[in-house]
């Protein structure tokens, strides 16, 4: 039915088991799709093309209504996926689950880039899988219905105008990053009996005292014991954050994309900063690392404008490309007298300082005659990805001052 530009209604019956990619592509006149396939799957014939989904290209200013029938047990992965989002245009504008008493699962990327105008999951849906509803520019308040049990990573990622989420008591698992890059999210309404609670404008798992979803308005309570990965990812209005003393680990992408974050206070007991934790924090020009820190992860400070970094003697390990693209970085101090191990690519390249074009000084905690890496420091700089080692001064123990 590709390019059937006058097709207004489609009924997919319960006997359908396979829907091929591009089956309804560019059917831009669709008003209603009635879907009642009990156990259908999307059959991707050519996975080399990212835009060959069944309803790709059907995004219009009006979109269509999806009516889910009584025989449906799940919405298949990628069924209504759209390769690219078009501002002001939708594919599915609303979903009617009123008769979908058997529908338990929303598949991965099922409504990716659809840009729904409204969403009510009904009472039967228990699981929303990875990236199911990525991208929304219409819905400000999301009411998750009773019966829902789990939301997987990126399920509601990049909902640009979302401000409030209602959490039902049945919801027991919100995976890391389920609401990442929801930059205007600021409020949660939690049903009585839920394991979750609201503290300091953040959604907290009450059983572990861990922040699951943070906001730009969050002030972290001193009693908090954990922060989930991606918890603050994309909180573009967050300017300052104080991490409480009980936190020993910052997870993957915790503050990634916090483009207006200028100040971070880390606790003395912090031992591990995870991969891409502060990735693309475009206004973070400085940070003080605690004296008990042991590990800095992969691309942890990638594409931040930090100007100097002082790595304490307690640090023994740095992740691949930890300072990738830090174009304002001029001075690095590595205090461990035994050096630090650095993650490497298959060819031995560590890329630690790749793109750090202003780097001029590296102070190290070992003496000039200590063989830390089994190679000259000049060669080591090449392995570390320093753009031009000849312009970098290495100062050894006793040759530099704080």
mmCIF file of C-alpha atoms in Angstrom:
data_model
loop_
_atom_site.group_PDB
_atom_site.id
_atom_site.type_symbol
_atom_site.label_atom_id
_atom_site.label_comp_id
_atom_site.label_asym_id
_atom_site.label_seq_id
_atom_site.Cartn_x
_atom_site.Cartn_y
_atom_site.Cartn_z
ATOM 1 C CA UNK A 1 0.000 0.000 0.000
ATOM 2 C CA UNK A 2 3.010 2.283 -0.257
ATOM 3 C CA UNK A 3 2.128 5.712 -1.686
ATOM 4 C CA UNK A 4 -1.631 5.031 -1.448
ATOM 5 C CA UNK A 5 -2.104 8.724 -0.775
ATOM 6 C CA UNK A 6 -5.929 8.554 -0.811
ATOM 7 C CA UNK A 7 -6.214 5.650 1.636
ATOM 8 C CA UNK A 8 -8.154 6.925 4.672
ATOM 9 C CA UNK A 9 -8.866 3.824 6.787
ATOM 10 C CA UNK A 10 -7.000 0.576 7.412
ATOM 11 C CA UNK A 11 -8.130 -2.502 9.351
ATOM 12 C CA UNK A 12 -5.462 -5.030 10.331
ATOM 13 C CA UNK A 13 -7.335 -8.157 11.413
ATOM 14 C CA UNK A 14 -6.584 -10.734 14.065
ATOM 15 C CA UNK A 15 -5.231 -13.307 11.589
ATOM 16 C CA UNK A 16 -2.353 -11.066 10.446
ATOM 17 C CA UNK A 17 0.995 -12.352 11.725
ATOM 18 C CA UNK A 18 3.494 -10.315 9.717
ATOM 19 C CA UNK A 19 3.623 -6.675 8.596
ATOM 20 C CA UNK A 20 6.423 -5.895 6.194
ATOM 21 C CA UNK A 21 8.493 -2.743 6.281
ATOM 22 C CA UNK A 22 7.139 0.149 4.177
ATOM 23 C CA UNK A 23 3.749 -1.593 3.946
ATOM 24 C CA UNK A 24 1.843 1.702 4.413
ATOM 25 C CA UNK A 25 4.646 4.156 3.785
ATOM 26 C CA UNK A 26 3.561 7.614 2.625
ATOM 27 C CA UNK A 27 -0.132 6.907 3.174
ATOM 28 C CA UNK A 28 -0.600 10.516 4.176
ATOM 29 C CA UNK A 29 -4.419 10.601 4.054
ATOM 30 C CA UNK A 30 -4.932 8.064 6.849
ATOM 31 C CA UNK A 31 -7.556 9.026 9.426
ATOM 32 C CA UNK A 32 -8.058 5.751 11.290
ATOM 33 C CA UNK A 33 -6.104 2.518 11.735
ATOM 34 C CA UNK A 34 -7.958 -0.341 13.423
ATOM 35 C CA UNK A 35 -5.427 -2.803 14.732
ATOM 36 C CA UNK A 36 -6.593 -6.197 16.001
ATOM 37 C CA UNK A 37 -3.718 -8.551 15.116
ATOM 38 C CA UNK A 38 -3.264 -10.993 17.984
ATOM 39 C CA UNK A 39 0.382 -11.938 17.495
ATOM 40 C CA UNK A 40 1.816 -9.906 14.624
ATOM 41 C CA UNK A 41 5.407 -8.826 14.150
ATOM 42 C CA UNK A 42 7.135 -6.308 11.916
ATOM 43 C CA UNK A 43 9.114 -8.058 9.203
ATOM 44 C CA UNK A 44 12.162 -5.922 8.391
ATOM 45 C CA UNK A 45 13.259 -7.052 4.917
ATOM 46 C CA UNK A 46 16.101 -4.571 4.504
ATOM 47 C CA UNK A 47 17.589 -3.406 7.784
ATOM 48 C CA UNK A 48 20.212 -1.337 5.952
ATOM 49 C CA UNK A 49 17.641 1.443 5.669
ATOM 50 C CA UNK A 50 16.447 3.130 8.846
ATOM 51 C CA UNK A 51 13.308 4.591 7.291
ATOM 52 C CA UNK A 52 11.584 1.458 6.046
ATOM 53 C CA UNK A 53 9.086 1.010 8.867
ATOM 54 C CA UNK A 54 5.477 0.050 8.055
ATOM 55 C CA UNK A 55 3.971 3.513 8.594
ATOM 56 C CA UNK A 56 7.052 5.643 8.008
ATOM 57 C CA UNK A 57 6.341 8.847 6.113
ATOM 58 C CA UNK A 58 2.732 8.995 7.304
ATOM 59 C CA UNK A 59 3.368 12.015 9.527
ATOM 60 C CA UNK A 60 1.005 14.882 8.658
ATOM 61 C CA UNK A 61 -0.499 17.898 10.373
ATOM 62 C CA UNK A 62 -3.534 15.788 11.350
ATOM 63 C CA UNK A 63 -2.106 12.273 11.779
ATOM 64 C CA UNK A 64 -4.432 9.352 12.435
ATOM 65 C CA UNK A 65 -6.222 7.686 15.329
ATOM 66 C CA UNK A 66 -5.170 4.166 16.299
ATOM 67 C CA UNK A 67 -7.923 1.896 17.640
ATOM 68 C CA UNK A 68 -6.538 -1.191 19.379
ATOM 69 C CA UNK A 69 -8.807 -4.238 19.255
ATOM 70 C CA UNK A 70 -9.699 -6.901 21.845
ATOM 71 C CA UNK A 71 -7.439 -9.634 20.415
ATOM 72 C CA UNK A 72 -4.215 -7.620 20.597
ATOM 73 C CA UNK A 73 -1.747 -8.845 23.210
ATOM 74 C CA UNK A 74 1.038 -6.419 22.314
ATOM 75 C CA UNK A 75 1.911 -3.578 19.961
ATOM 76 C CA UNK A 76 4.850 -4.965 17.929
ATOM 77 C CA UNK A 77 8.308 -3.402 18.043
ATOM 78 C CA UNK A 78 8.725 -0.509 15.548
ATOM 79 C CA UNK A 79 5.201 -0.870 14.089
ATOM 80 C CA UNK A 80 4.474 2.882 14.041
ATOM 81 C CA UNK A 81 8.123 3.962 14.179
ATOM 82 C CA UNK A 82 8.996 7.029 12.144
ATOM 83 C CA UNK A 83 12.602 7.534 11.059
ATOM 84 C CA UNK A 84 12.595 11.287 11.611
ATOM 85 C CA UNK A 85 10.450 13.701 13.573
ATOM 86 C CA UNK A 86 8.754 16.521 11.663
ATOM 87 C CA UNK A 87 7.866 19.581 13.725
ATOM 88 C CA UNK A 88 4.118 20.119 13.843
ATOM 89 C CA UNK A 89 3.371 16.761 12.254
ATOM 90 C CA UNK A 90 2.274 13.468 13.791
ATOM 91 C CA UNK A 91 1.715 9.899 12.693
ATOM 92 C CA UNK A 92 -0.499 8.542 15.463
ATOM 93 C CA UNK A 93 -2.239 11.389 17.263
ATOM 94 C CA UNK A 94 -4.173 9.284 19.770
ATOM 95 C CA UNK A 95 -4.587 5.641 20.778
ATOM 96 C CA UNK A 96 -7.880 4.098 21.848
ATOM 97 C CA UNK A 97 -7.222 1.235 24.285
ATOM 98 C CA UNK A 98 -10.811 1.072 25.565
ATOM 99 C CA UNK A 99 -11.430 -2.396 24.060
ATOM 100 C CA UNK A 100 -7.823 -3.639 24.287
ATOM 101 C CA UNK A 101 -8.345 -5.809 27.352
ATOM 102 C CA UNK A 102 -5.551 -8.253 26.412
ATOM 103 C CA UNK A 103 -2.851 -5.767 25.387
ATOM 104 C CA UNK A 104 -0.059 -6.141 27.937
ATOM 105 C CA UNK A 105 2.988 -4.724 26.125
ATOM 106 C CA UNK A 106 3.982 -1.711 24.073
ATOM 107 C CA UNK A 107 6.940 -2.845 21.967
ATOM 108 C CA UNK A 108 10.346 -1.233 21.599
ATOM 109 C CA UNK A 109 10.217 1.889 19.417
ATOM 110 C CA UNK A 110 6.582 1.103 18.642
ATOM 111 C CA UNK A 111 5.644 4.807 18.491
ATOM 112 C CA UNK A 112 9.110 6.301 18.021
ATOM 113 C CA UNK A 113 8.845 9.891 16.712
ATOM 114 C CA UNK A 114 5.056 9.617 16.365
ATOM 115 C CA UNK A 115 4.487 12.803 18.402
ATOM 116 C CA UNK A 116 1.170 11.837 19.972
ATOM 117 C CA UNK A 117 -1.311 14.571 20.868
ATOM 118 C CA UNK A 118 -2.682 12.531 23.793
ATOM 119 C CA UNK A 119 -1.966 9.218 25.509
ATOM 120 C CA UNK A 120 -4.031 6.984 27.771
ATOM 121 C CA UNK A 121 -2.557 3.494 28.084
ATOM 122 C CA UNK A 122 -5.719 1.939 29.480
ATOM 123 C CA UNK A 123 -5.840 -0.578 32.306
ATOM 124 C CA UNK A 124 -4.355 -3.642 30.598
ATOM 125 C CA UNK A 125 -0.868 -2.411 29.605
ATOM 126 C CA UNK A 126 1.797 -3.674 32.015
ATOM 127 C CA UNK A 127 5.042 -3.034 30.146
ATOM 128 C CA UNK A 128 6.315 -0.129 28.052
ATOM 129 C CA UNK A 129 9.508 -1.236 26.340
ATOM 130 C CA UNK A 130 12.652 0.608 25.272
ATOM 131 C CA UNK A 131 12.134 3.837 23.276
ATOM 132 C CA UNK A 132 8.430 3.102 22.830
ATOM 133 C CA UNK A 133 7.311 6.738 22.797
ATOM 134 C CA UNK A 134 10.515 8.676 22.051
ATOM 135 C CA UNK A 135 9.902 12.326 21.087
ATOM 136 C CA UNK A 136 6.844 14.344 21.952
ATOM 137 C CA UNK A 137 6.165 18.051 21.565
ATOM 138 C CA UNK A 138 2.492 18.128 22.569
ATOM 139 C CA UNK A 139 1.780 16.469 25.917
ATOM 140 C CA UNK A 140 2.396 18.495 29.085
ATOM 141 C CA UNK A 141 0.832 16.086 31.587
ATOM 142 C CA UNK A 142 1.202 12.309 31.381
ATOM 143 C CA UNK A 143 -1.110 10.097 33.435
ATOM 144 C CA UNK A 144 0.283 6.575 33.694
ATOM 145 C CA UNK A 145 -2.620 4.260 34.449
ATOM 146 C CA UNK A 146 -3.040 1.659 37.162
ATOM 147 C CA UNK A 147 -1.949 -1.764 35.985
ATOM 148 C CA UNK A 148 1.321 -0.534 34.490
ATOM 149 C CA UNK A 149 4.264 -2.380 36.073
ATOM 150 C CA UNK A 150 7.451 -1.439 34.214
ATOM 151 C CA UNK A 151 8.826 1.359 32.042
ATOM 152 C CA UNK A 152 12.084 0.589 30.215
ATOM 153 C CA UNK A 153 14.967 2.881 29.215
ATOM 154 C CA UNK A 154 14.088 5.825 26.963
ATOM 155 C CA UNK A 155 10.394 4.894 26.955
ATOM 156 C CA UNK A 156 9.413 8.568 27.248
ATOM 157 C CA UNK A 157 12.674 10.165 26.188
ATOM 158 C CA UNK A 158 12.769 13.653 24.703
ATOM 159 C CA UNK A 159 9.269 14.824 25.648
ATOM 160 C CA UNK A 160 9.984 18.503 25.173
ATOM 161 C CA UNK A 161 6.988 20.093 26.899
ATOM 162 C CA UNK A 162 6.232 17.439 29.534
ATOM 163 C CA UNK A 163 5.855 19.063 32.952
ATOM 164 C CA UNK A 164 3.989 16.566 35.140
ATOM 165 C CA UNK A 165 3.854 12.756 35.409
ATOM 166 C CA UNK A 166 1.330 10.737 37.439
ATOM 167 C CA UNK A 167 2.816 7.542 38.918
ATOM 168 C CA UNK A 168 0.371 4.667 39.661
ATOM 169 C CA UNK A 169 0.794 2.390 42.677
ATOM 170 C CA UNK A 170 1.149 -0.646 40.365
ATOM 171 C CA UNK A 171 4.375 0.703 38.805
ATOM 172 C CA UNK A 172 7.304 -1.116 40.418
ATOM 173 C CA UNK A 173 10.116 -0.646 37.882
ATOM 174 C CA UNK A 174 11.217 2.576 36.219
ATOM 175 C CA UNK A 175 14.410 1.758 34.347
ATOM 176 C CA UNK A 176 17.316 4.202 34.256
ATOM 177 C CA UNK A 177 16.721 6.851 31.627
ATOM 178 C CA UNK A 178 13.002 6.245 31.128
ATOM 179 C CA UNK A 179 12.400 10.023 31.143
ATOM 180 C CA UNK A 180 15.798 11.319 30.035
ATOM 181 C CA UNK A 181 15.945 14.595 28.128
ATOM 182 C CA UNK A 182 12.514 15.705 29.321
ATOM 183 C CA UNK A 183 13.871 19.169 29.878
ATOM 184 C CA UNK A 184 10.719 20.810 31.290
ATOM 185 C CA UNK A 185 9.661 18.015 33.641
ATOM 186 C CA UNK A 186 9.225 19.453 37.117
ATOM 187 C CA UNK A 187 6.407 17.706 38.973
ATOM 188 C CA UNK A 188 5.293 14.199 39.957
ATOM 189 C CA UNK A 189 1.997 13.008 41.392
ATOM 190 C CA UNK A 190 2.450 9.669 43.146
ATOM 191 C CA UNK A 191 -0.483 7.393 43.979
ATOM 192 C CA UNK A 192 -1.014 6.170 47.512
ATOM 193 C CA UNK A 193 0.718 2.845 48.124
ATOM 194 C CA UNK A 194 3.428 3.425 45.510
ATOM 195 C CA UNK A 195 7.058 2.470 46.208
ATOM 196 C CA UNK A 196 8.013 5.871 44.786
ATOM 197 C CA UNK A 197 7.928 9.234 46.500
ATOM 198 C CA UNK A 198 8.777 12.840 45.725
ATOM 199 C CA UNK A 199 11.719 14.459 47.508
ATOM 200 C CA UNK A 200 13.247 17.806 46.614
ATOM 201 C CA UNK A 201 11.469 17.890 43.232
ATOM 202 C CA UNK A 202 12.839 14.475 42.265
ATOM 203 C CA UNK A 203 11.169 11.083 41.914
ATOM 204 C CA UNK A 204 12.738 8.718 44.438
ATOM 205 C CA UNK A 205 12.575 4.939 44.844
ATOM 206 C CA UNK A 206 11.557 4.698 48.465
ATOM 207 C CA UNK A 207 12.894 1.160 48.877
ATOM 208 C CA UNK A 208 16.481 2.143 47.996
ATOM 209 C CA UNK A 209 16.382 5.890 48.612
ATOM 210 C CA UNK A 210 17.626 6.435 45.062
ATOM 211 C CA UNK A 211 16.730 9.289 42.752
ATOM 212 C CA UNK A 212 15.170 7.730 39.652
ATOM 213 C CA UNK A 213 14.187 10.907 37.791
ATOM 214 C CA UNK A 214 15.610 14.303 38.608
ATOM 215 C CA UNK A 215 14.504 17.711 37.347
ATOM 216 C CA UNK A 216 16.064 21.112 36.784
ATOM 217 C CA UNK A 217 14.503 22.195 40.098
ATOM 218 C CA UNK A 218 15.848 19.316 42.165
ATOM 219 C CA UNK A 219 17.669 19.976 45.412
ATOM 220 C CA UNK A 220 19.048 16.617 46.499
ATOM 221 C CA UNK A 221 18.088 15.734 50.063
ATOM 222 C CA UNK A 222 20.986 14.783 52.322
ATOM 223 C CA UNK A 223 19.368 11.411 53.048
ATOM 224 C CA UNK A 224 19.588 10.263 49.401
ATOM 225 C CA UNK A 225 21.802 7.182 48.993
ATOM 226 C CA UNK A 226 21.876 6.736 45.221
ATOM 227 C CA UNK A 227 21.296 8.480 41.895
ATOM 228 C CA UNK A 228 20.260 6.384 38.907
ATOM 229 C CA UNK A 229 21.960 6.582 35.542
ATOM 230 C CA UNK A 230 20.519 9.319 33.282
ATOM 231 C CA UNK A 231 18.587 10.724 36.259
ATOM 232 C CA UNK A 232 19.333 14.337 35.298
ATOM 233 C CA UNK A 233 20.245 13.801 31.632
ATOM 234 C CA UNK A 234 18.963 16.690 29.561
ATOM 235 C CA UNK A 235 17.917 18.887 32.509
ATOM 236 C CA UNK A 236 18.947 21.949 30.553
ATOM 237 C CA UNK A 237 17.820 24.439 33.201
ATOM 238 C CA UNK A 238 19.809 22.837 36.033
ATOM 239 C CA UNK A 239 22.530 25.275 37.119
ATOM 240 C CA UNK A 240 23.920 23.987 40.408
ATOM 241 C CA UNK A 241 23.900 20.606 42.125
ATOM 242 C CA UNK A 242 25.243 19.439 45.474
ATOM 243 C CA UNK A 243 25.781 15.683 45.757
ATOM 244 C CA UNK A 244 25.181 14.484 49.352
ATOM 245 C CA UNK A 245 27.756 12.646 51.421
ATOM 246 C CA UNK A 246 26.158 9.193 51.170
ATOM 247 C CA UNK A 247 26.711 9.020 47.409
ATOM 248 C CA UNK A 248 29.793 6.969 46.478
ATOM 249 C CA UNK A 249 28.988 6.401 42.798
ATOM 250 C CA UNK A 250 27.726 8.577 39.976
ATOM 251 C CA UNK A 251 26.264 6.404 37.231
ATOM 252 C CA UNK A 252 26.297 6.561 33.428
ATOM 253 C CA UNK A 253 25.078 9.835 31.883
ATOM 254 C CA UNK A 254 23.790 11.102 35.223
ATOM 255 C CA UNK A 255 24.202 14.766 34.234
ATOM 256 C CA UNK A 256 24.800 14.422 30.485
ATOM 257 C CA UNK A 257 23.370 17.245 28.433
ATOM 258 C CA UNK A 258 22.856 19.589 31.396
ATOM 259 C CA UNK A 259 23.900 22.457 29.187
ATOM 260 C CA UNK A 260 23.533 25.223 31.798
ATOM 261 C CA UNK A 261 25.156 23.390 34.711
ATOM 262 C CA UNK A 262 27.934 25.613 36.050
ATOM 263 C CA UNK A 263 28.637 24.263 39.535
ATOM 264 C CA UNK A 264 28.922 20.722 40.910
ATOM 265 C CA UNK A 265 29.845 19.963 44.520
ATOM 266 C CA UNK A 266 31.040 16.371 44.910
ATOM 267 C CA UNK A 267 31.175 14.548 48.275
ATOM 268 C CA UNK A 268 34.429 13.373 49.866
ATOM 269 C CA UNK A 269 33.269 9.744 49.786
ATOM 270 C CA UNK A 270 32.719 9.613 46.030
ATOM 271 C CA UNK A 271 34.868 6.845 44.502
ATOM 272 C CA UNK A 272 33.555 6.434 40.948
ATOM 273 C CA UNK A 273 32.314 8.845 38.276
ATOM 274 C CA UNK A 274 30.572 6.856 35.548
ATOM 275 C CA UNK A 275 30.741 6.903 31.771
ATOM 276 C CA UNK A 276 29.633 10.166 30.141
ATOM 277 C CA UNK A 277 28.479 11.443 33.518
ATOM 278 C CA UNK A 278 29.053 15.106 32.603
ATOM 279 C CA UNK A 279 29.063 14.692 28.828
ATOM 280 C CA UNK A 280 28.220 17.879 26.936
ATOM 281 C CA UNK A 281 27.755 20.044 30.035
ATOM 282 C CA UNK A 282 28.474 23.075 27.901
ATOM 283 C CA UNK A 283 28.911 25.598 30.736
ATOM 284 C CA UNK A 284 30.825 23.507 33.259
ATOM 285 C CA UNK A 285 34.213 25.249 33.272
ATOM 286 C CA UNK A 286 35.632 23.781 36.484
ATOM 287 C CA UNK A 287 35.133 20.928 38.919
ATOM 288 C CA UNK A 288 36.953 19.820 42.075
ATOM 289 C CA UNK A 289 37.465 16.074 42.308
ATOM 290 C CA UNK A 290 37.310 14.515 45.809
ATOM 291 C CA UNK A 291 40.411 12.991 47.398
ATOM 292 C CA UNK A 292 38.957 9.483 47.619
ATOM 293 C CA UNK A 293 38.025 9.216 43.946
ATOM 294 C CA UNK A 294 39.344 6.041 42.279
ATOM 295 C CA UNK A 295 37.849 5.838 38.786
ATOM 296 C CA UNK A 296 36.829 8.305 36.084
ATOM 297 C CA UNK A 297 34.803 6.608 33.337
ATOM 298 C CA UNK A 298 34.639 6.658 29.555
ATOM 299 C CA UNK A 299 34.042 10.133 28.040
ATOM 300 C CA UNK A 300 33.082 11.332 31.528
ATOM 301 C CA UNK A 301 33.891 14.977 30.821
ATOM 302 C CA UNK A 302 33.548 14.773 27.044
ATOM 303 C CA UNK A 303 32.840 18.109 25.351
ATOM 304 C CA UNK A 304 32.802 20.196 28.523
ATOM 305 C CA UNK A 305 34.692 23.524 28.609
ATOM 306 C CA UNK A 306 36.705 22.726 31.741
ATOM 307 C CA UNK A 307 39.961 24.667 31.719
ATOM 308 C CA UNK A 308 42.025 22.720 34.252
ATOM 309 C CA UNK A 309 41.608 19.347 35.940
ATOM 310 C CA UNK A 310 43.380 18.117 39.072
ATOM 311 C CA UNK A 311 43.214 14.315 39.315
ATOM 312 C CA UNK A 312 43.913 13.255 42.918
ATOM 313 C CA UNK A 313 46.478 10.614 43.888
ATOM 314 C CA UNK A 314 43.672 8.193 44.777
ATOM 315 C CA UNK A 315 42.635 7.851 41.126
ATOM 316 C CA UNK A 316 44.040 4.683 39.570
ATOM 317 C CA UNK A 317 41.962 4.414 36.386
ATOM 318 C CA UNK A 318 40.743 6.688 33.598
ATOM 319 C CA UNK A 319 38.224 5.697 30.956
ATOM 320 C CA UNK A 320 38.731 5.840 27.214
ATOM 321 C CA UNK A 321 38.387 9.423 25.929
ATOM 322 C CA UNK A 322 37.630 10.711 29.428
ATOM 323 C CA UNK A 323 38.358 14.297 28.324
ATOM 324 C CA UNK A 324 37.400 13.968 24.669
ATOM 325 C CA UNK A 325 36.753 17.311 22.996
ATOM 326 C CA UNK A 326 37.563 19.454 26.045
ATOM 327 C CA UNK A 327 38.701 22.253 23.760
ATOM 328 C CA UNK A 328 39.341 24.748 26.587
ATOM 329 C CA UNK A 329 41.495 22.410 28.696
ATOM 330 C CA UNK A 330 44.963 23.925 29.219
ATOM 331 C CA UNK A 331 46.408 22.144 32.273
ATOM 332 C CA UNK A 332 46.110 18.624 33.712
ATOM 333 C CA UNK A 333 47.531 17.397 37.000
ATOM 334 C CA UNK A 334 47.822 13.633 37.627
ATOM 335 C CA UNK A 335 48.947 13.165 41.235
ATOM 336 C CA UNK A 336 49.214 9.373 41.524
ATOM 337 C CA UNK A 337 52.975 8.623 41.883
ATOM 338 C CA UNK A 338 52.452 5.282 40.145
ATOM 339 C CA UNK A 339 50.559 6.728 37.194
ATOM 340 C CA UNK A 340 47.046 5.785 36.138
ATOM 341 C CA UNK A 341 45.798 3.028 33.880
ATOM 342 C CA UNK A 342 43.876 4.264 30.874
ATOM 343 C CA UNK A 343 41.314 2.299 28.863
ATOM 344 C CA UNK A 344 42.437 1.674 25.283
ATOM 345 C CA UNK A 345 40.966 0.859 21.902
ATOM 346 C CA UNK A 346 41.871 -2.360 20.108
ATOM 347 C CA UNK A 347 44.900 -0.638 18.570
ATOM 348 C CA UNK A 348 46.234 0.677 21.881
ATOM 349 C CA UNK A 349 45.038 4.264 21.424
ATOM 350 C CA UNK A 350 43.617 5.748 24.614
ATOM 351 C CA UNK A 351 42.308 9.021 23.118
ATOM 352 C CA UNK A 352 42.350 10.473 26.610
ATOM 353 C CA UNK A 353 42.892 14.066 25.484
ATOM 354 C CA UNK A 354 41.720 13.872 21.863
ATOM 355 C CA UNK A 355 40.438 17.261 20.740
ATOM 356 C CA UNK A 356 42.074 19.103 23.664
ATOM 357 C CA UNK A 357 43.731 21.574 21.322
ATOM 358 C CA UNK A 358 44.693 24.112 24.007
ATOM 359 C CA UNK A 359 46.404 21.616 26.326
ATOM 360 C CA UNK A 360 49.838 22.993 27.226
ATOM 361 C CA UNK A 361 50.823 21.567 30.622
ATOM 362 C CA UNK A 362 50.654 18.125 32.246
ATOM 363 C CA UNK A 363 51.902 17.827 35.827
ATOM 364 C CA UNK A 364 52.521 14.262 37.018
ATOM 365 C CA UNK A 365 53.085 12.744 40.440
ATOM 366 C CA UNK A 366 55.993 10.472 39.513
ATOM 367 C CA UNK A 367 59.659 11.354 39.158
ATOM 368 C CA UNK A 368 61.448 11.868 35.889
ATOM 369 C CA UNK A 369 63.431 8.629 36.295
ATOM 370 C CA UNK A 370 60.389 6.479 37.170
ATOM 371 C CA UNK A 371 59.359 4.168 34.315
ATOM 372 C CA UNK A 372 55.583 4.259 34.686
ATOM 373 C CA UNK A 373 54.391 3.303 31.237
ATOM 374 C CA UNK A 374 57.386 1.525 29.715
ATOM 375 C CA UNK A 375 57.701 4.211 27.070
ATOM 376 C CA UNK A 376 58.721 7.847 26.829
ATOM 377 C CA UNK A 377 56.156 10.380 27.963
ATOM 378 C CA UNK A 378 56.246 11.880 24.500
ATOM 379 C CA UNK A 379 55.158 8.546 23.025
ATOM 380 C CA UNK A 380 52.605 8.226 25.810
ATOM 381 C CA UNK A 381 51.090 11.557 24.839
ATOM 382 C CA UNK A 382 50.526 10.239 21.336
ATOM 383 C CA UNK A 383 48.717 7.222 22.788
ATOM 384 C CA UNK A 384 46.687 9.576 24.964
ATOM 385 C CA UNK A 385 45.517 11.438 21.877
ATOM 386 C CA UNK A 386 47.205 14.778 22.633
ATOM 387 C CA UNK A 387 46.799 16.703 19.359
ATOM 388 C CA UNK A 388 50.369 18.065 19.315
ATOM 389 C CA UNK A 389 52.683 16.562 21.972
ATOM 390 C CA UNK A 390 55.505 18.896 20.953
ATOM 391 C CA UNK A 391 53.584 21.851 22.399
ATOM 392 C CA UNK A 392 52.892 20.201 25.792
ATOM 393 C CA UNK A 393 55.216 20.633 28.781
ATOM 394 C CA UNK A 394 55.550 17.643 31.135
ATOM 395 C CA UNK A 395 56.446 18.540 34.723
ATOM 396 C CA UNK A 396 57.494 15.648 36.980
ATOM 397 C CA UNK A 397 57.396 15.315 40.761
ATOM 398 C CA UNK A 398 59.342 18.171 42.322
ATOM 399 C CA UNK A 399 59.181 20.266 39.174
ATOM 400 C CA UNK A 400 55.783 21.860 39.763
ATOM 401 C CA UNK A 401 53.893 23.524 42.588
ATOM 402 C CA UNK A 402 50.196 23.757 43.461
#
